[in-house]
Every structure is written in structure tokens, then in C-alpha cells.
Coordinates of N, CA and C in Angstrom, one line a residue:
Chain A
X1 N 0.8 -1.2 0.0 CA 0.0 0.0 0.0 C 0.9 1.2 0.0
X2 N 0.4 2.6 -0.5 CA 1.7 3.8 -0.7 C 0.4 4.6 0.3
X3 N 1.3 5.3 0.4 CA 0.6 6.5 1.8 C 1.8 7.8 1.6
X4 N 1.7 9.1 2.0 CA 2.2 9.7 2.2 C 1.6 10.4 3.8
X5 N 2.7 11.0 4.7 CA 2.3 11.5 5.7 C 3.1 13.0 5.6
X6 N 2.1 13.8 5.9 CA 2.6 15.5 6.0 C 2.7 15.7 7.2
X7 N 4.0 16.4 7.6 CA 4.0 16.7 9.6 C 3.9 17.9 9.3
X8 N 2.9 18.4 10.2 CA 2.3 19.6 10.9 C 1.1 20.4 9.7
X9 N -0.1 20.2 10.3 CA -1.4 21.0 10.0 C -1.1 21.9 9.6
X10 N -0.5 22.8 10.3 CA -0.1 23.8 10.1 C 1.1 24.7 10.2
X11 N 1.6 25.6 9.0 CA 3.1 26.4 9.1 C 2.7 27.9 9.2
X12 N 3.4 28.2 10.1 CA 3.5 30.1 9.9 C 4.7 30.6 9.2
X13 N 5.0 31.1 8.7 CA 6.6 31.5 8.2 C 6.1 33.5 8.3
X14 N 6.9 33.8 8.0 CA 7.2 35.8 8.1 C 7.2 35.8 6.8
X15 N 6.8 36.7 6.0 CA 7.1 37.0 4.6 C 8.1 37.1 4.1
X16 N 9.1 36.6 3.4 CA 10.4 37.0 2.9 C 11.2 35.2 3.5
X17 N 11.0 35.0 4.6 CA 11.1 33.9 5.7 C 11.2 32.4 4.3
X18 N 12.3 31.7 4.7 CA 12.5 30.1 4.2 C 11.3 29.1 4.5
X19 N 10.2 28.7 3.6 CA 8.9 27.9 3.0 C 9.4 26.5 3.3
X20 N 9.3 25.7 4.5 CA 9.3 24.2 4.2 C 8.4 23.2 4.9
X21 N 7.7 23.0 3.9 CA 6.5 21.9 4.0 C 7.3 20.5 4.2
X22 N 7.1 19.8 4.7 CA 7.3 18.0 4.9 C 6.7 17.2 5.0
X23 N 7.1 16.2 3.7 CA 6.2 14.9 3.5 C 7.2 14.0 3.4
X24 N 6.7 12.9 3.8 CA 6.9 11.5 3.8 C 6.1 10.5 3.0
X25 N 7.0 9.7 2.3 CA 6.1 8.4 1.5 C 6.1 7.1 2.2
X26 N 5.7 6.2 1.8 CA 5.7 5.1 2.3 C 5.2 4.1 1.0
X27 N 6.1 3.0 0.4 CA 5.7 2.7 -1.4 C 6.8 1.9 -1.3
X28 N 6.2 0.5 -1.6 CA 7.1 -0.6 -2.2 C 7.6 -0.7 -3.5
X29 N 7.3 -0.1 -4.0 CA 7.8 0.1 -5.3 C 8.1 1.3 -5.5
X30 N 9.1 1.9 -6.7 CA 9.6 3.1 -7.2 C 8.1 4.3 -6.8
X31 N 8.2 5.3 -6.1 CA 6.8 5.8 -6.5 C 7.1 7.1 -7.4
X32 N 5.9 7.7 -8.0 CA 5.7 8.8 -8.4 C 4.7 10.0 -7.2
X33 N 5.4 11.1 -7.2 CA 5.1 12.3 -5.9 C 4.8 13.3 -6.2
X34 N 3.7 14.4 -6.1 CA 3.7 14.8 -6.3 C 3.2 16.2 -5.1
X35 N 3.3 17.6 -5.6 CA 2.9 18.5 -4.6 C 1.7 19.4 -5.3
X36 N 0.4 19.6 -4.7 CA -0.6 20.3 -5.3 C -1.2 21.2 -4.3
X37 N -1.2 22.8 -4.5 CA -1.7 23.8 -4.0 C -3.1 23.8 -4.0
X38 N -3.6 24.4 -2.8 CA -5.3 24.5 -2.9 C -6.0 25.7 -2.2
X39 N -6.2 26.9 -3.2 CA -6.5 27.8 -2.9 C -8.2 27.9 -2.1
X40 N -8.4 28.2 -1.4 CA -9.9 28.4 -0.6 C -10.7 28.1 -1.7
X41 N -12.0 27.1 -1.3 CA -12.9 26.9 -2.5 C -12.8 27.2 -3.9
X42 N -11.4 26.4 -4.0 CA -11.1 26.3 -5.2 C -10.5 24.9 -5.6
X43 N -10.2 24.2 -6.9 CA -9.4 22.8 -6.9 C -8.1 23.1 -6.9
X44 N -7.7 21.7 -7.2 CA -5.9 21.8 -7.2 C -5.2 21.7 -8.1
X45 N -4.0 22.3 -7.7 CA -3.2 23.1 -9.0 C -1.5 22.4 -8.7
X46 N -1.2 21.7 -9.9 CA -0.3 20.8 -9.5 C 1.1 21.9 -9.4
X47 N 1.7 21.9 -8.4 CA 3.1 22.8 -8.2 C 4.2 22.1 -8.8
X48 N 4.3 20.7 -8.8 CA 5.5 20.0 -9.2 C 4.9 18.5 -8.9
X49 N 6.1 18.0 -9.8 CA 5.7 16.7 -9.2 C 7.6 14.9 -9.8
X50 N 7.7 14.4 -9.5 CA 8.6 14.4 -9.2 C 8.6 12.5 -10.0
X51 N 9.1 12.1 -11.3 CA 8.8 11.0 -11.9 C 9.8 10.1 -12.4
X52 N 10.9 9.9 -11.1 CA 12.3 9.2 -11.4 C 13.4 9.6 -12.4
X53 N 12.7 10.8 -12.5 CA 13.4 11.8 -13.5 C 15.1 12.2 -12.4
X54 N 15.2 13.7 -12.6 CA 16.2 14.2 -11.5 C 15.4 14.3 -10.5
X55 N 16.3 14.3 -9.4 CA 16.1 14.0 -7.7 C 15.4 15.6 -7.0
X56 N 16.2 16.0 -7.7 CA 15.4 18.0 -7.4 C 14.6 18.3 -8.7
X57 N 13.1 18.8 -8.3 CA 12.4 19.1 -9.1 C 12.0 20.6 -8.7
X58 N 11.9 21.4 -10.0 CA 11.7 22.8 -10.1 C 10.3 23.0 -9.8
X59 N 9.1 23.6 -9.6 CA 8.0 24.0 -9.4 C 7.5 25.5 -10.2
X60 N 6.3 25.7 -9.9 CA 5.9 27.0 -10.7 C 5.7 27.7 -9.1
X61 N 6.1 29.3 -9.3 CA 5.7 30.3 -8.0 C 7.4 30.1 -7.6
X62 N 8.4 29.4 -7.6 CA 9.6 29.8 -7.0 C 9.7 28.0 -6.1
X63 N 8.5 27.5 -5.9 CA 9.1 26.2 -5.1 C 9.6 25.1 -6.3
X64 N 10.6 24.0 -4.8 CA 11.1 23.0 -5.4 C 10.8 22.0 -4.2
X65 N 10.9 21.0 -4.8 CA 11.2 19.5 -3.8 C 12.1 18.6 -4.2
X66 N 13.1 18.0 -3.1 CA 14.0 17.0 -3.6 C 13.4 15.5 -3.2
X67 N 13.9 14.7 -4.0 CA 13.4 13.4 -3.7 C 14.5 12.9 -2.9
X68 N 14.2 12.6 -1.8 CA 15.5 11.3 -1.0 C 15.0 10.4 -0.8
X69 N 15.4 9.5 -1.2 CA 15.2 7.5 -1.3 C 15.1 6.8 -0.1
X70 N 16.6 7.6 0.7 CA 17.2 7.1 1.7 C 16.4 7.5 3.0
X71 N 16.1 8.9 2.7 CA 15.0 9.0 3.5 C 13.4 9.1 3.6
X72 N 13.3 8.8 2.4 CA 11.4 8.5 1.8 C 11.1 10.0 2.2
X73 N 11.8 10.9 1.6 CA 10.9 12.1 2.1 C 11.0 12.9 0.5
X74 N 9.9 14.0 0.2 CA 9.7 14.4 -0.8 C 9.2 16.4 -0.3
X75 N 10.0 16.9 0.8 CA 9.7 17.7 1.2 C 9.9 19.3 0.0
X76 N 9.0 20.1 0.7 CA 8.6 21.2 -0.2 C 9.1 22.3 0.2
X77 N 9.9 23.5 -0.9 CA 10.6 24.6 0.2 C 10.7 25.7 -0.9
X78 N 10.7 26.4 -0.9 CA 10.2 28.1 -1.2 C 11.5 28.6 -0.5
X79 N 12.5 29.7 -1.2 CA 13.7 30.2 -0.5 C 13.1 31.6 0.2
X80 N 12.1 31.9 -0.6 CA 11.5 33.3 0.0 C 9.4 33.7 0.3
X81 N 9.2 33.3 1.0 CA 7.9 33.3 1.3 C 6.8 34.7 0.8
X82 N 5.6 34.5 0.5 CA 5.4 35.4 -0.5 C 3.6 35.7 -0.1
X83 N 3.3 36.9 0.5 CA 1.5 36.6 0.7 C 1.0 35.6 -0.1
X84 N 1.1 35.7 -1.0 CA 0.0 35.0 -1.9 C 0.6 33.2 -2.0
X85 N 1.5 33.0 -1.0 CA 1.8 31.6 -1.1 C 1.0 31.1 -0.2
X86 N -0.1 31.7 0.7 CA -0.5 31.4 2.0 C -2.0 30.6 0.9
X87 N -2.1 29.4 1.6 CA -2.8 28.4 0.7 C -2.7 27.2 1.7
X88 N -3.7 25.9 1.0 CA -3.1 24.4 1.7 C -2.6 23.8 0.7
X89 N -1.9 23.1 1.1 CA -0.9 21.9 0.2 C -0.9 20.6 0.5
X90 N -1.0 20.4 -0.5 CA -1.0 18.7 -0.7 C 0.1 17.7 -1.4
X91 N 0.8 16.6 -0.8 CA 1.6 15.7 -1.0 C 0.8 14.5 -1.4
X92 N 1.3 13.9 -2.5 CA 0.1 13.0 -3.3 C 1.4 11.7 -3.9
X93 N 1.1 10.5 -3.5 CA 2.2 9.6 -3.9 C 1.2 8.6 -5.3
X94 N 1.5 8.1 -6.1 CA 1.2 7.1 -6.8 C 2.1 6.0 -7.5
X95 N 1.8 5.3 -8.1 CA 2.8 4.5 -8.7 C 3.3 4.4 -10.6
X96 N 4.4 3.9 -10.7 CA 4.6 4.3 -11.7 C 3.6 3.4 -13.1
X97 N 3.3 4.2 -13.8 CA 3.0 3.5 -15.5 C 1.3 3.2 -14.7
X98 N 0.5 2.8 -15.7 CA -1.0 2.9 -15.8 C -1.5 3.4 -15.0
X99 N -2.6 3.3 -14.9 CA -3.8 4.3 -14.1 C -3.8 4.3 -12.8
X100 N -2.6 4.3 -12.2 CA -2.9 4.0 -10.6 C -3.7 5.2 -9.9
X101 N -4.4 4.5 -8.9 CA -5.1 5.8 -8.0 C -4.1 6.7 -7.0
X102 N -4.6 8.2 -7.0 CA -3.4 8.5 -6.3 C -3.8 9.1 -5.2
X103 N -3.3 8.4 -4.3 CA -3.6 8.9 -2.5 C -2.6 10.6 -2.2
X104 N -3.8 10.8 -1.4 CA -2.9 12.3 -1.0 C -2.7 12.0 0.6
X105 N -1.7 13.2 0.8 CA -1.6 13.5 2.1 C -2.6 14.2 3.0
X106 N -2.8 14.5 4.1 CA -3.5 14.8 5.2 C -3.5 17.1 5.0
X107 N -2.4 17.6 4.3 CA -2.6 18.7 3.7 C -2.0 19.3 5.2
X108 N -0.9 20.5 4.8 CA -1.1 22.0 5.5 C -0.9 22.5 4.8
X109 N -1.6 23.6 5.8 CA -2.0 25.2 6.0 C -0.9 25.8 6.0
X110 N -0.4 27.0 4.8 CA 0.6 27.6 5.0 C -0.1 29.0 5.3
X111 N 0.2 29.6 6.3 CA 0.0 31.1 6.8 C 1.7 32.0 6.6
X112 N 0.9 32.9 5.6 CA 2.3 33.9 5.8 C 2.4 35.0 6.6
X113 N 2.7 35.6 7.5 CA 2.8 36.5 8.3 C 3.2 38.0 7.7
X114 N 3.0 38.9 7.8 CA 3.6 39.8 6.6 C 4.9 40.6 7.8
Chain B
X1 N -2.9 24.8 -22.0 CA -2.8 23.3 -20.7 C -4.3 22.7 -20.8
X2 N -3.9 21.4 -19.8 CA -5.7 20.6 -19.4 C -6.0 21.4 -18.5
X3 N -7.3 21.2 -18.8 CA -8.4 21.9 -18.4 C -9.8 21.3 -17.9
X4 N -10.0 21.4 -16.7 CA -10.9 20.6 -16.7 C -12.0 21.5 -15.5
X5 N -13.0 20.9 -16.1 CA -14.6 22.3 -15.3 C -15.5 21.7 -14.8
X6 N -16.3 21.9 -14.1 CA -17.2 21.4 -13.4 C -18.5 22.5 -13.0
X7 N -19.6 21.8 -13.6 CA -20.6 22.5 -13.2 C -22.1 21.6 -12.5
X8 N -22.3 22.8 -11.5 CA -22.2 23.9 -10.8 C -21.0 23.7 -10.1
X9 N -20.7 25.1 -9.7 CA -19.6 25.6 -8.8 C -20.4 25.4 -7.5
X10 N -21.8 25.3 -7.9 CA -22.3 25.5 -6.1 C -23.6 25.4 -6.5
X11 N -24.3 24.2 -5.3 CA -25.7 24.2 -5.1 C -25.8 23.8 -4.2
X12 N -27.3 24.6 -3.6 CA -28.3 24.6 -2.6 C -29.2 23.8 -2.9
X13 N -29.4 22.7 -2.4 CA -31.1 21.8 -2.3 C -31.2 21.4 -1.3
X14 N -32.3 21.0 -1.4 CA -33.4 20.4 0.0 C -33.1 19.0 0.0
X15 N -33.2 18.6 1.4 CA -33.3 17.5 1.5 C -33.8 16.5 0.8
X16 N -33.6 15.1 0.6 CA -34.5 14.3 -0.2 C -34.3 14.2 -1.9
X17 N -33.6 15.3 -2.9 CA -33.5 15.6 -3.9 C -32.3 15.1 -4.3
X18 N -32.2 15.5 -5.7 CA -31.1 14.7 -6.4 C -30.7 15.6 -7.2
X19 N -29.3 15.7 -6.9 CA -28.2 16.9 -7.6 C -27.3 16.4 -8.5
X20 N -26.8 16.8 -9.8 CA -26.0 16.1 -10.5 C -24.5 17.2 -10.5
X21 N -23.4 16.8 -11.1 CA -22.7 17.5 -11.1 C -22.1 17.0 -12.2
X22 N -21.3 17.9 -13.4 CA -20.5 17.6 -14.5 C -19.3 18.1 -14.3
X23 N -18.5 16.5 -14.8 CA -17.1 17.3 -14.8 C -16.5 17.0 -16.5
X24 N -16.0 17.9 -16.6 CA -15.8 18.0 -18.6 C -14.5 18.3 -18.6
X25 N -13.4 17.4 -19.5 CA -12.2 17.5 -19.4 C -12.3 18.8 -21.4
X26 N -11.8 20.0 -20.8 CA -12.2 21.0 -22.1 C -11.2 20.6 -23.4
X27 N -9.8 20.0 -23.0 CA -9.1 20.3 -24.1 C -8.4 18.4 -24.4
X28 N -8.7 17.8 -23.8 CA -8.4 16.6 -23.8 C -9.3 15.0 -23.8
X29 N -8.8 14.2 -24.3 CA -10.1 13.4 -24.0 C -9.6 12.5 -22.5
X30 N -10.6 11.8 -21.6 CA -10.1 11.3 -20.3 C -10.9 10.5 -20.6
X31 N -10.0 9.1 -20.7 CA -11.0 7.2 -20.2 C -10.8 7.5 -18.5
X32 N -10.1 7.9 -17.8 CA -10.4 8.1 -16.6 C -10.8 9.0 -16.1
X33 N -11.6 9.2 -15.0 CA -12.2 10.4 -14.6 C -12.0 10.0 -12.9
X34 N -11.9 10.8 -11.9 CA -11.8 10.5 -10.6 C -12.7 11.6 -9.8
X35 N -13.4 10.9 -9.1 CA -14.3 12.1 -8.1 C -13.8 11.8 -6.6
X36 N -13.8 12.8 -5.9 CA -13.2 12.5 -4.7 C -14.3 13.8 -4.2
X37 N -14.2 13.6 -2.6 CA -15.1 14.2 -1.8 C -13.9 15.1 -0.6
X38 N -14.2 16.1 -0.5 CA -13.2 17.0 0.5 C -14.1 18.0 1.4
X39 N -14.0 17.3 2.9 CA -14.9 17.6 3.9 C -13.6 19.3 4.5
X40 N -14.5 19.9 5.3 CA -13.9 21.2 5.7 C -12.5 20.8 6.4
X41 N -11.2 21.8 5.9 CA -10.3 21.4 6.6 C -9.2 20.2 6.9
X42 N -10.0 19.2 5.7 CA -9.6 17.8 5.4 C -8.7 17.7 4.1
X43 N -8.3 16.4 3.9 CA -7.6 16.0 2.6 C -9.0 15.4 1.3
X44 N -8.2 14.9 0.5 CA -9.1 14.6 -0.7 C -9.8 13.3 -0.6
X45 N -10.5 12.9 -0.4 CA -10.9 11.2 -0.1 C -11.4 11.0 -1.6
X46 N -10.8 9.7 -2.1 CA -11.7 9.0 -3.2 C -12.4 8.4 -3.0
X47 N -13.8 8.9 -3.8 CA -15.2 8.4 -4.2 C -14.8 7.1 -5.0
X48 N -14.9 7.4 -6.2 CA -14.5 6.3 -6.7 C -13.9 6.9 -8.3
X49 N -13.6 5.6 -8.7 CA -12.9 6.1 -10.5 C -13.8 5.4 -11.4
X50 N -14.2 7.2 -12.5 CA -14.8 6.4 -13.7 C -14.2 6.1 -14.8
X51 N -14.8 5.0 -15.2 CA -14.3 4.4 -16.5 C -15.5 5.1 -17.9
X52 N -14.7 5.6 -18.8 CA -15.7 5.3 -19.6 C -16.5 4.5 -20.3
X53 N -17.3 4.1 -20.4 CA -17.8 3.0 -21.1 C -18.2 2.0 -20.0
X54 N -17.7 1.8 -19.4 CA -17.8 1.4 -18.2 C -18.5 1.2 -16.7
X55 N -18.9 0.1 -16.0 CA -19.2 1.3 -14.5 C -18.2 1.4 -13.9
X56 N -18.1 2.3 -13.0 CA -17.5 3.4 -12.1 C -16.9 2.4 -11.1
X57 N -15.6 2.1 -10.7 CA -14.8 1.4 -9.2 C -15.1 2.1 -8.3
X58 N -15.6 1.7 -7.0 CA -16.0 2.4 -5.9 C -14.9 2.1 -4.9
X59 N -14.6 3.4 -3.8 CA -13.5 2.7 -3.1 C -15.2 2.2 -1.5
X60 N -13.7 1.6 -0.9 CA -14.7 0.8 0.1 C -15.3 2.1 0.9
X61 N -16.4 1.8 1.0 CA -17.4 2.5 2.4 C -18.3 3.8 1.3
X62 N -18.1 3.5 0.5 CA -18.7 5.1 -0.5 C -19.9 3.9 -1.0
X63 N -21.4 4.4 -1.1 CA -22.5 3.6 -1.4 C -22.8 3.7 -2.6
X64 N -22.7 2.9 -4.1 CA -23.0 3.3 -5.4 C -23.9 3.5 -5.4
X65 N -25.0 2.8 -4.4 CA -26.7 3.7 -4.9 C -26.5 4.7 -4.8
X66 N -26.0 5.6 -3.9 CA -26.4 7.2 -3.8 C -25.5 8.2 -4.2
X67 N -24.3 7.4 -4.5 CA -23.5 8.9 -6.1 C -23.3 7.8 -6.7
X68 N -24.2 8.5 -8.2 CA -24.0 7.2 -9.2 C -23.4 8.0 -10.1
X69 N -22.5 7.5 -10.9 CA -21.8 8.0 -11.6 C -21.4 7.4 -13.1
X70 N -21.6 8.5 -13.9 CA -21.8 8.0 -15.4 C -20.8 8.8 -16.2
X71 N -20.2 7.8 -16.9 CA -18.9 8.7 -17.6 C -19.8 7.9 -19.6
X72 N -20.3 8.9 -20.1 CA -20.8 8.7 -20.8 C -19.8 9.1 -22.4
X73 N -18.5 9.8 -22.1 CA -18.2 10.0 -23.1 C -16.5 10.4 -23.1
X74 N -15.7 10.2 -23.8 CA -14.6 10.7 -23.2 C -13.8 12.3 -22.9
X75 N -14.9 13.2 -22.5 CA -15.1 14.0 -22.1 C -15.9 14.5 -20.9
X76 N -16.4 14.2 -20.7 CA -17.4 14.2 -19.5 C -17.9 13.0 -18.9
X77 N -18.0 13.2 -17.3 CA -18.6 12.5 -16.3 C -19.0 13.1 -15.2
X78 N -20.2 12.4 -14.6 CA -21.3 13.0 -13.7 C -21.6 12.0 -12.8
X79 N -21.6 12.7 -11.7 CA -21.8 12.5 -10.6 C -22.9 12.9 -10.0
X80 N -23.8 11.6 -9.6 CA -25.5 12.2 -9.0 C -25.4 11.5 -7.3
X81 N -25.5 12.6 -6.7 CA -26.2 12.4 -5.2 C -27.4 12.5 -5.1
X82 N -27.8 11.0 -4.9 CA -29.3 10.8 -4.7 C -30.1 11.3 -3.6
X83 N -31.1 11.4 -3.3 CA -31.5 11.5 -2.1 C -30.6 11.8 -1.1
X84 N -30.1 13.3 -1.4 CA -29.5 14.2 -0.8 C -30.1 14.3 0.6
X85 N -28.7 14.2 1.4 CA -29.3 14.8 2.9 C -28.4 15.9 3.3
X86 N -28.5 16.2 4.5 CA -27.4 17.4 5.2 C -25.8 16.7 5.3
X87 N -25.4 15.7 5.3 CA -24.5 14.7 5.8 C -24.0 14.7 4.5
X88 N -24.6 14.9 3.2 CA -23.9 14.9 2.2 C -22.9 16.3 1.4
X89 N -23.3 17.2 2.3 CA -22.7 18.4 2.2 C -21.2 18.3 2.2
X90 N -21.3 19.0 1.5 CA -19.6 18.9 1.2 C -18.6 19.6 -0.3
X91 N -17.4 19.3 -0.4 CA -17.1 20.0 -1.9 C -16.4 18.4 -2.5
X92 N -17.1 18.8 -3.8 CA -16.8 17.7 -4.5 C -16.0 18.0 -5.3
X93 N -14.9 17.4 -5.7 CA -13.8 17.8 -6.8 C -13.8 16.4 -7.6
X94 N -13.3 16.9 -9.0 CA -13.2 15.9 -9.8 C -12.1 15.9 -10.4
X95 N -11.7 15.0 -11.2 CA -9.9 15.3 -11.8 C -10.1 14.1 -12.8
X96 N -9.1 14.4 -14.1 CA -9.4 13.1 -15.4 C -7.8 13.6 -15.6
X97 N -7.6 11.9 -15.9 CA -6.1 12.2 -16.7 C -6.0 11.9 -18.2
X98 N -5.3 13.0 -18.9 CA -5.3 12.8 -19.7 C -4.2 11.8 -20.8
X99 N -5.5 11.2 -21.8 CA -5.2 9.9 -22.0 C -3.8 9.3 -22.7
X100 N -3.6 10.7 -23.6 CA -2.2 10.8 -24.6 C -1.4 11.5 -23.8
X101 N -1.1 12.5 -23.2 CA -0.4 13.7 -22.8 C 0.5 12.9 -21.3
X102 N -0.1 12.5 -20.3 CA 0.5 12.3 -19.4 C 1.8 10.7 -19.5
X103 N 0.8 10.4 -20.4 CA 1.9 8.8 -20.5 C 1.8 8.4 -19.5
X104 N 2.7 7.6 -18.5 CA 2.7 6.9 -17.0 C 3.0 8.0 -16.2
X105 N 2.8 8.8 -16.1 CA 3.3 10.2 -15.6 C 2.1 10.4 -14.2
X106 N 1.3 9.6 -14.5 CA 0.1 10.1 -13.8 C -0.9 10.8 -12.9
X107 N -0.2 12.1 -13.8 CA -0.4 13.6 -13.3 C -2.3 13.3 -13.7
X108 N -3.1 13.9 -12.5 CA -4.3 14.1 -12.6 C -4.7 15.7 -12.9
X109 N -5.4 16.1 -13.7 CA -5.8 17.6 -13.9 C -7.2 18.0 -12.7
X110 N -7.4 19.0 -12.3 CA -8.4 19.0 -11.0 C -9.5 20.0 -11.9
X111 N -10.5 19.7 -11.8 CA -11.5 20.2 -11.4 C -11.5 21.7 -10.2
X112 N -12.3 22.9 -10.8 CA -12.5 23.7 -9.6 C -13.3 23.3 -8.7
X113 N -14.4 22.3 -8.9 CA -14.6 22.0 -7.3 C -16.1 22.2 -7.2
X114 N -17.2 21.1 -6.9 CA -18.3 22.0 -6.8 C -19.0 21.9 -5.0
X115 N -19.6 23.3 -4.7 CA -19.8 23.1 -3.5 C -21.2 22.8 -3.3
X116 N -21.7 22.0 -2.6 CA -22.9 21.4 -2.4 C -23.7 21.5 -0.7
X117 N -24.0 22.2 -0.7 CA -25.2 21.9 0.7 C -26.7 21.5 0.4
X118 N -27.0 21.2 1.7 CA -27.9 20.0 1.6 C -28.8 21.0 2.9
X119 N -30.5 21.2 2.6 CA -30.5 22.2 3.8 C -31.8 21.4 4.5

């Protein structure tokens, strides 16, 4: 079974302030990862996502996530925090080739502080 | 890019009544279609996956009598909540992947989301 787990509901950061979200997978097999933003009653808007390609993946808005193997983590980080990054996020694992279903994470809340 | 829409954005019914919702993949065609349910403050739960042509895979504990779902074309699928009650309140999002473009990639495109109360 693949699972991802996100620590902490919730992040505050300062405006200008270093962005890092954290997830974790859990996947017997190679997985595919990905990260999706979710603006208030609105759907989701994929930021990146990460496909056995390179281990650092670029994003749209300034984020990236690196894949580590070693440590099953696929964490999310922004060098400079930005009002308009204040949103919830989502970590979403699936598996590679056909239609697999793809489980998300439990989501946080990024609050920017101005 | 894919695009994908959902209508209504938002509906009010009464108890007892039956609400449909369309999700329409605009620039792509989708054999898969996915509905999932997103309670306040929560993550995404899957409902279940449509097949075109097909009936719909239900995950466990979601009741196919009461969202039935019909993916009638490879463009669109719909999702009906039957005999709506208050308990069914909620935002429904839908997402299709597209069938040429993603390859094994299995990037899903999202739906804006439709909001549903039940009064």
C-alpha cells in the first residue's frame, strides 16, 4: 500500500522567511510524488511533481522538492515566502505506468505572516 | 494546458432531492475520470474512478446507490447524489487524466470544485 504522511497542519513563516513543508512516502515500489496547491474553495493546481526523473524538481511560484530515497521524504521549500503563497498543500504519492489511483496526504495550511 | 470544469460551482437543495454535477475534461479526452469528496479542513478522499464505457470502481465504504456515476463519453462525467441529505454536504472535486499527454506520468488535472449543501 503507498501512503504519504505531511507533519504539521499547520506552518506560519514571516514574509520573505525560508517555506518548508514536509512529507513523507511510504511505497514498495519506485513511487511517483507529487505537490498540489489548494486555494480556498477552489481545486488543485499541481506545483510540481517528481517522476524518477532528476532528484530536485523545479515548481511554478519559485518552489522546489528534492526526492531522498534514503530517507522516503519528498519535502517542499520556497527560499522566499510570499503573501500570496498562503494556501493548503497537498503531497500526493502514486505509482509508476497505468492508471494507478493516487492517494494524498492529510494537507497543510501555510500562513504567511507579513 | 488541461483543463478541466465542473458544473455547478455551487448548489443549494433540499433535503431528499437529487443533484448532479458535470465534470468536462475541455481540451483533452479522459478514459479516466476521478471524483473524490473534500470535507472542511480535510484532505481529498476517493469516491471512486470512472471508467468510460464502463461502470465506475467504488473505493470501500462510498455507497454506489447514492452517487452514481456516469462517464458517458470521453469528455465528460457525472456524478449524482441521490436522495441528498445534510451529511452529504460537502465539496466535490473531480480530476481526469489525460489519456495521450501524461503517459505513466500520472499527473491528474483537478476540477475547480463543486460546493454542495444539503438544507
Amino acid at each position: 500500500a503507498q501512503s504519504v504522511t505531511q507533519l504539521g497542519s499547520h506552518v506560519s513563516v514571516s514574509e520573505g522567511a525560508l517555506v518548508l513543508l514536509r512529507c513523507n512516502y511510504s511505497s514498495s515500489v519506485p513511487p511517483y510524488l507529487f505537490w498540489y496547491v489548494q486555494y480556498p474553495n477552489q481545486g488543485l493546481q499541481l506545483l510540481l511533481k517528481y517522476t524518477s526523473a532528476a532528484t530536485l524538481v523545479k515548481g511554478i511560484n519559485g518552489f522546489e522538492a528534492e526526492f531522498k530515497k534514503s530517507e522516503t521524504s519528498f519535502h517542499l521549500t520556497k527560499p522566499s515566502a510570499h503573501m500570496s503563497d498562503a494556501a493548503e498543500y497537498f503531497c500526493a504519492v502514486t505509482f509508476s505506468g497505468g492508471y494507478q489511483k493516487v492517494t494524498f496526504g492529510t494537507g497543510t495550511k501555510l500562513q504567511v505572516i507579513p | 494546458g488541461a483543463v478541466v470544469s465542473q458544473h455547478p460551482s455551487w448548489v443549494i437543495c433540499k433535503s431528499g432531492t437529487s443533484v448532479k454535477i458535470e465534470c468536462r475534461s475541455l481540451d483533452f479526452q479522459a478514459t479516466t475520470m476521478f471524483w473524490y469528496r473534500q470535507f472542511p479542513k480535510q484532505s481529498l478522499m476517493l469516491m471512486a474512478t470512472s471508467n468510460e464505457g464502463s461502470k465506475a470502481t467504488y473505493e470501500q465504504g462510498v455507497e454506489k446507490d447514492k452517487f452514481l456515476i456516469n462517464h458517458a463519453s470521453l469528455t465528460l462525467s457525472t456524478l449524482t447524489v441521490t436522495s441528498a441529505h445534510p451529511e452529504d454536504s460537502s465539496f466535490y472535486i473531480c480530476s481526469a487524466r489525460d489519456d495521450v499527454g501524461t503517459g505513466g506520468n500520472n499527473e491528474q488535472f483537478f476540477g475547480p470544485g463543486t460546493r454542495l449543501t444539503v438544507l
